[in-house]
mmCIF file of C-alpha atoms and ligand atoms in Angstrom:
data_model
loop_
_atom_site.group_PDB
_atom_site.id
_atom_site.type_symbol
_atom_site.label_atom_id
_atom_site.label_comp_id
_atom_site.label_asym_id
_atom_site.label_seq_id
_atom_site.Cartn_x
_atom_site.Cartn_y
_atom_site.Cartn_z
ATOM 1 C CA MET B 217 86.682 110.239 107.242
ATOM 2 C CA SER B 218 84.623 109.980 110.328
ATOM 3 C CA LYS B 219 84.700 111.141 113.747
ATOM 4 C CA LEU B 220 83.526 109.312 116.767
ATOM 5 C CA SER B 221 83.587 110.057 120.608
ATOM 6 C CA LEU B 222 86.485 108.347 122.442
ATOM 7 C CA ASP B 223 83.952 106.112 124.420
ATOM 8 C CA ARG B 224 82.405 104.870 121.357
ATOM 9 C CA ILE B 225 85.714 104.333 119.674
ATOM 10 C CA LEU B 226 86.811 101.918 122.473
ATOM 11 C CA GLN B 227 83.459 100.112 122.625
ATOM 12 C CA SER B 228 83.487 99.587 119.110
ATOM 13 C CA GLN B 229 87.010 97.864 119.321
ATOM 14 C CA GLY B 230 85.780 95.470 121.723
ATOM 15 C CA PHE B 231 86.921 96.890 125.074
ATOM 16 C CA GLY B 232 83.816 96.650 127.036
ATOM 17 C CA THR B 233 80.467 98.390 127.486
ATOM 18 C CA ARG B 234 80.068 102.099 127.002
ATOM 19 C CA LYS B 235 80.025 102.693 130.836
ATOM 20 C CA TRP B 236 83.059 100.535 131.149
ATOM 21 C CA CYS B 237 84.953 102.325 128.487
ATOM 22 C CA ARG B 238 84.223 105.467 130.051
ATOM 23 C CA GLU B 239 85.737 104.421 133.299
ATOM 24 C CA LEU B 240 88.909 103.430 131.394
ATOM 25 C CA ILE B 241 89.153 106.825 130.047
ATOM 26 C CA ALA B 242 88.430 108.656 133.179
ATOM 27 C CA VAL B 243 91.191 106.882 135.221
ATOM 28 C CA GLY B 244 93.819 107.719 132.607
ATOM 29 C CA ASP B 245 94.165 104.503 130.990
ATOM 30 C CA VAL B 246 93.777 105.768 127.273
ATOM 31 C CA SER B 247 96.307 107.826 125.349
ATOM 32 C CA PHE B 248 96.509 109.227 121.886
ATOM 33 C CA ALA B 249 99.622 110.701 120.373
ATOM 34 C CA GLY B 250 101.437 110.431 123.716
ATOM 35 C CA GLU B 251 98.544 112.494 125.527
ATOM 36 C CA VAL B 252 96.398 110.856 128.299
ATOM 37 C CA LEU B 253 92.918 111.504 127.231
ATOM 38 C CA THR B 254 90.298 111.738 130.071
ATOM 39 C CA ASP B 255 87.329 113.343 128.308
ATOM 40 C CA HIS B 256 85.086 110.452 126.855
ATOM 41 C CA ARG B 257 83.042 113.014 124.667
ATOM 42 C CA MET B 258 86.086 114.080 122.909
ATOM 43 C CA GLU B 259 85.516 113.553 119.041
ATOM 44 C CA ILE B 260 88.557 111.880 117.331
ATOM 45 C CA GLU B 261 88.908 111.028 113.787
ATOM 46 C CA THR B 262 89.008 107.400 113.349
ATOM 47 C CA ASP B 263 90.878 107.074 109.899
ATOM 48 C CA GLY B 264 94.275 106.067 110.877
ATOM 49 C CA LEU B 265 93.899 106.274 114.553
ATOM 50 C CA VAL B 266 96.163 104.697 116.676
ATOM 51 C CA PHE B 267 95.720 104.723 120.509
ATOM 52 C CA SER B 268 97.078 103.223 123.574
ATOM 53 C CA LEU B 269 95.311 101.320 126.247
ATOM 54 C CA PHE B 270 97.171 99.941 129.240
ATOM 55 C CA ASP B 271 100.230 100.985 127.384
ATOM 56 C CA GLU B 272 99.578 98.693 124.557
ATOM 57 C CA GLN B 273 99.027 100.042 121.047
ATOM 58 C CA TRP B 274 95.882 99.509 118.876
ATOM 59 C CA ARG B 275 94.849 100.817 115.566
ATOM 60 C CA TYR B 276 91.212 101.619 115.067
ATOM 61 C CA ARG B 277 89.689 99.123 112.454
ATOM 62 C CA GLU B 278 85.984 99.412 111.481
ATOM 63 C CA HIS B 279 86.273 95.617 110.916
ATOM 64 C CA VAL B 280 89.083 93.019 111.456
ATOM 65 C CA TYR B 281 90.189 90.343 108.922
ATOM 66 C CA ILE B 282 92.357 87.673 110.360
ATOM 67 C CA ALA B 283 94.274 84.602 109.380
ATOM 68 C CA LEU B 284 94.822 82.011 112.045
ATOM 69 C CA HIS B 285 97.102 79.172 111.736
ATOM 70 C CA LYS B 286 94.714 76.752 113.701
ATOM 71 C CA PRO B 287 96.265 74.114 115.512
ATOM 72 C CA ALA B 288 94.762 70.671 116.138
ATOM 73 C CA ASN B 289 92.601 70.364 119.217
ATOM 74 C CA TYR B 290 90.707 73.622 119.019
ATOM 75 C CA GLU B 291 87.199 73.948 118.174
ATOM 76 C CA CYS B 292 85.659 76.365 115.602
ATOM 77 C CA SER B 293 82.231 76.213 117.187
ATOM 78 C CA ARG B 294 81.066 79.604 119.213
ATOM 79 C CA LYS B 295 80.336 77.138 122.309
ATOM 80 C CA PRO B 296 83.043 74.761 122.341
ATOM 81 C CA SER B 297 82.460 71.523 124.226
ATOM 82 C CA HIS B 298 85.467 69.231 124.236
ATOM 83 C CA HIS B 299 88.403 71.476 123.177
ATOM 84 C CA PRO B 300 89.322 75.101 123.552
ATOM 85 C CA GLY B 301 87.717 77.462 121.011
ATOM 86 C CA VAL B 302 89.700 79.096 118.204
ATOM 87 C CA LEU B 303 88.792 82.615 119.683
ATOM 88 C CA SER B 304 90.830 81.833 122.752
ATOM 89 C CA LEU B 305 93.924 82.057 120.578
ATOM 90 C CA LEU B 306 92.898 85.540 119.618
ATOM 91 C CA PRO B 307 93.299 88.862 121.961
ATOM 92 C CA GLU B 308 90.152 89.211 124.213
ATOM 93 C CA PRO B 309 88.546 92.257 122.553
ATOM 94 C CA PHE B 310 87.929 90.039 119.364
ATOM 95 C CA ALA B 311 85.566 87.952 121.005
ATOM 96 C CA LEU B 312 83.604 91.174 122.201
ATOM 97 C CA ARG B 313 83.346 92.665 118.854
ATOM 98 C CA ASP B 314 81.945 89.179 117.689
ATOM 99 C CA VAL B 315 84.918 87.952 115.580
ATOM 100 C CA GLN B 316 84.008 84.574 114.298
ATOM 101 C CA PRO B 317 85.381 81.952 112.056
ATOM 102 C CA VAL B 318 84.655 81.936 108.288
ATOM 103 C CA GLY B 319 83.442 78.441 107.966
ATOM 104 C CA ARG B 320 84.611 75.602 110.050
ATOM 105 C CA LEU B 321 87.456 73.384 110.344
ATOM 106 C CA ASP B 322 87.264 70.054 112.227
ATOM 107 C CA HIS B 323 88.888 70.072 115.705
ATOM 108 C CA ASP B 324 91.641 67.894 114.518
ATOM 109 C CA THR B 325 92.241 70.004 111.101
ATOM 110 C CA THR B 326 95.068 72.363 111.104
ATOM 111 C CA GLY B 327 95.882 75.257 108.788
ATOM 112 C CA LEU B 328 94.466 78.301 107.390
ATOM 113 C CA LEU B 329 91.338 79.689 109.001
ATOM 114 C CA LEU B 330 89.942 83.107 108.183
ATOM 115 C CA MET B 331 88.170 85.082 111.037
ATOM 116 C CA SER B 332 86.404 88.363 110.840
ATOM 117 C CA ASP B 333 83.457 90.469 112.412
ATOM 118 C CA ASP B 334 82.443 91.760 109.080
ATOM 119 C CA GLY B 335 79.078 89.874 108.338
ATOM 120 C CA ALA B 336 78.956 90.542 104.607
ATOM 121 C CA PHE B 337 82.593 89.453 104.179
ATOM 122 C CA ILE B 338 81.641 86.075 106.155
ATOM 123 C CA HIS B 339 78.601 85.641 104.119
ATOM 124 C CA ALA B 340 80.466 86.289 100.774
ATOM 125 C CA GLN B 341 83.416 83.890 101.601
ATOM 126 C CA SER B 342 81.155 81.142 102.717
ATOM 127 C CA SER B 343 78.762 81.304 99.593
ATOM 128 C CA PRO B 344 79.247 78.161 97.372
ATOM 129 C CA ARG B 345 78.215 80.525 94.527
ATOM 130 C CA ARG B 346 81.432 82.432 94.722
ATOM 131 C CA HIS B 347 83.489 79.150 93.837
ATOM 132 C CA ILE B 348 86.535 80.011 95.914
ATOM 133 C CA PRO B 349 88.804 77.033 95.958
ATOM 134 C CA LYS B 350 90.196 75.724 99.179
ATOM 135 C CA ILE B 351 93.226 73.702 99.220
ATOM 136 C CA TYR B 352 93.661 70.576 101.706
ATOM 137 C CA VAL B 353 96.613 68.261 102.041
ATOM 138 C CA ALA B 354 95.495 65.010 103.722
ATOM 139 C CA THR B 355 97.781 62.220 105.176
ATOM 140 C CA THR B 356 96.133 58.993 104.356
ATOM 141 C CA GLN B 357 96.299 55.738 106.058
ATOM 142 C CA ASP B 358 96.771 53.518 102.871
ATOM 143 C CA PRO B 359 98.986 54.513 99.953
ATOM 144 C CA VAL B 360 97.869 57.232 97.535
ATOM 145 C CA THR B 361 97.328 55.393 94.203
ATOM 146 C CA PRO B 362 96.337 56.731 90.692
ATOM 147 C CA GLU B 363 92.928 54.935 91.351
ATOM 148 C CA LEU B 364 92.382 57.136 94.421
ATOM 149 C CA VAL B 365 93.205 60.183 92.612
ATOM 150 C CA SER B 366 90.951 59.394 89.596
ATOM 151 C CA GLN B 367 88.103 58.272 91.867
ATOM 152 C CA LEU B 368 88.294 61.735 93.799
ATOM 153 C CA LEU B 369 88.454 63.633 90.292
ATOM 154 C CA GLY B 370 85.445 61.687 89.051
ATOM 155 C CA GLY B 371 83.115 62.149 92.008
ATOM 156 C CA VAL B 372 82.285 59.946 94.983
ATOM 157 C CA LYS B 373 78.886 59.485 96.465
ATOM 158 C CA LEU B 374 78.542 60.357 100.150
ATOM 159 C CA HIS B 375 75.570 59.573 102.230
ATOM 160 C CA ASP B 376 72.879 62.367 102.302
ATOM 161 C CA GLU B 377 74.132 64.060 99.147
ATOM 162 C CA PRO B 378 72.106 63.694 96.179
ATOM 163 C CA ALA B 379 74.775 63.972 93.525
ATOM 164 C CA PRO B 380 78.535 62.481 93.663
ATOM 165 C CA LEU B 381 81.018 65.184 94.956
ATOM 166 C CA ALA B 382 84.394 65.543 92.999
ATOM 167 C CA ALA B 383 87.622 67.555 93.719
ATOM 168 C CA GLU B 384 88.382 70.329 91.414
ATOM 169 C CA ILE B 385 92.186 69.128 91.466
ATOM 170 C CA CYS B 386 93.647 66.131 93.024
ATOM 171 C CA ARG B 387 97.375 65.096 93.116
ATOM 172 C CA ARG B 388 99.598 62.809 94.710
ATOM 173 C CA LEU B 389 102.154 64.435 96.745
ATOM 174 C CA SER B 390 103.955 61.414 98.283
ATOM 175 C CA ALA B 391 103.109 57.970 99.267
ATOM 176 C CA HIS B 392 100.702 58.894 101.884
ATOM 177 C CA GLU B 393 99.929 62.484 101.099
ATOM 178 C CA ILE B 394 97.398 63.869 98.771
ATOM 179 C CA GLU B 395 96.498 67.335 97.786
ATOM 180 C CA ILE B 396 92.720 67.908 97.101
ATOM 181 C CA VAL B 397 91.282 71.191 95.918
ATOM 182 C CA LEU B 398 87.423 71.586 96.763
ATOM 183 C CA GLU B 399 85.091 74.617 96.058
ATOM 184 C CA GLN B 400 82.201 73.348 98.156
ATOM 185 C CA GLY B 401 82.539 73.007 102.094
ATOM 186 C CA LYS B 402 80.262 70.158 103.048
ATOM 187 C CA TYR B 403 80.459 68.679 106.569
ATOM 188 C CA HIS B 404 83.609 66.704 107.052
ATOM 189 C CA GLN B 405 83.971 66.696 103.194
ATOM 190 C CA VAL B 406 87.498 65.496 102.704
ATOM 191 C CA LYS B 407 87.463 62.967 105.255
ATOM 192 C CA ARG B 408 84.285 61.560 103.850
ATOM 193 C CA MET B 409 85.389 61.575 100.147
ATOM 194 C CA LEU B 410 88.500 59.986 101.083
ATOM 195 C CA ALA B 411 86.441 57.156 103.089
ATOM 196 C CA ALA B 412 84.137 56.731 100.147
ATOM 197 C CA ALA B 413 87.099 56.283 97.841
ATOM 198 C CA GLY B 414 88.197 53.498 100.197
ATOM 199 C CA ASN B 415 91.046 55.095 102.129
ATOM 200 C CA HIS B 416 91.234 56.987 105.644
ATOM 201 C CA CYS B 417 92.158 60.528 106.308
ATOM 202 C CA VAL B 418 94.617 60.415 109.303
ATOM 203 C CA ALA B 419 95.628 64.108 109.393
ATOM 204 C CA LEU B 420 94.413 67.226 107.426
ATOM 205 C CA ARG B 421 95.692 70.568 106.932
ATOM 206 C CA ARG B 422 94.273 73.674 104.988
ATOM 207 C CA THR B 423 96.995 75.186 102.900
ATOM 208 C CA GLN B 424 95.387 77.802 100.817
ATOM 209 C CA ILE B 425 92.139 79.483 100.362
ATOM 210 C CA GLY B 426 91.669 81.230 96.988
ATOM 211 C CA ARG B 427 95.129 82.832 96.186
ATOM 212 C CA LEU B 428 95.978 83.270 99.622
ATOM 213 C CA GLU B 429 98.544 80.774 100.883
ATOM 214 C CA LEU B 430 99.227 79.819 104.781
ATOM 215 C CA ALA B 431 102.899 79.455 103.782
ATOM 216 C CA ALA B 432 103.259 83.037 102.492
ATOM 217 C CA LEU B 433 101.872 84.504 105.683
ATOM 218 C CA GLU B 434 104.792 82.739 107.542
ATOM 219 C CA LEU B 435 102.597 82.099 110.590
ATOM 220 C CA PRO B 436 103.523 79.467 113.197
ATOM 221 C CA GLU B 437 100.818 77.152 114.583
ATOM 222 C CA GLY B 438 98.750 78.920 116.792
ATOM 223 C CA GLU B 439 99.471 82.561 115.636
ATOM 224 C CA TRP B 440 97.451 84.891 113.695
ATOM 225 C CA CYS B 441 97.766 88.145 111.755
ATOM 226 C CA TYR B 442 95.602 90.834 110.307
ATOM 227 C CA LEU B 443 94.899 90.677 106.429
ATOM 228 C CA ASP B 444 95.746 93.575 104.497
ATOM 229 C CA ALA B 445 94.019 94.928 101.409
ATOM 230 C CA GLN B 446 96.388 93.111 99.235
ATOM 231 C CA GLU B 447 95.914 89.774 100.933
ATOM 232 C CA LEU B 448 92.056 90.147 100.913
ATOM 233 C CA MET B 449 92.170 90.630 97.172
ATOM 234 C CA LEU B 450 93.712 87.068 97.002
ATOM 235 C CA LEU B 451 90.385 85.818 98.529
ATOM 236 C CA THR B 452 88.088 87.026 95.660
ATOM 237 C CA PRO B 453 87.158 84.887 92.751
ATOM 238 C CA GLU B 454 89.834 85.220 89.744
HETATM 239 N N1 LIG P 193 87.000 68.564 105.257
HETATM 240 C C1 LIG P 193 86.967 67.938 106.409
HETATM 241 O O1 LIG P 193 86.748 66.613 106.506
HETATM 242 N N2 LIG P 193 87.446 68.548 107.469
HETATM 243 C C2 LIG P 193 87.770 69.813 107.502
HETATM 244 O O2 LIG P 193 87.952 70.346 108.586
HETATM 245 C C3 LIG P 193 87.657 70.507 106.372
HETATM 246 C C4 LIG P 193 87.306 69.891 105.162
#
């Protein structure tokens, strides 16, 4: 249980500077339980708080945990250069509260991308020591052969990697589709592993992180959702 003043609440949720939030409150743009609140000093219990701003409802969240179905041609970088950034797919307040991608997908990779403003969560999810599997489906230029699968399982040598990198699990899905499960997240890892094994990745999709499946979230490409406590549990090591 914790109470915060109304201006602090709005600021913490990404609606602008304290000064700007006070103005929004003073002009009557904020309401709570059907009542317009104009005193920014009013202290409100944040637990379970739902408020309206410009007639849109928002639930107070200390942190946000988001799954995005990333489309192609969006960059995960904070300062995108050639394509729009993934943050442009989320409501504006999320950028102001410093929501960022958990790890990166290449601009042309699609699929499940986690985003959050909780530094500890981002750090834990990105740590290689946690061994959280990430499942990718790659479309290959040349047919998927049993040799390709066994090479990826046995480990392939990449430039600037001291030891060969191997897939945890790898299976042929169809003539030109292969599922690859990795626990590390090295730069362009799937594409480079496929190239090192003599094939070429023409499209890449991340379908699962830990036990959280993109399909179960039923998110169309470009859409996002909040993750609830049960879904977050699926991201912890087994
Ligand atoms: N491996 C890649 O090559 N690209 C990605 O975006 C993710 C994993």
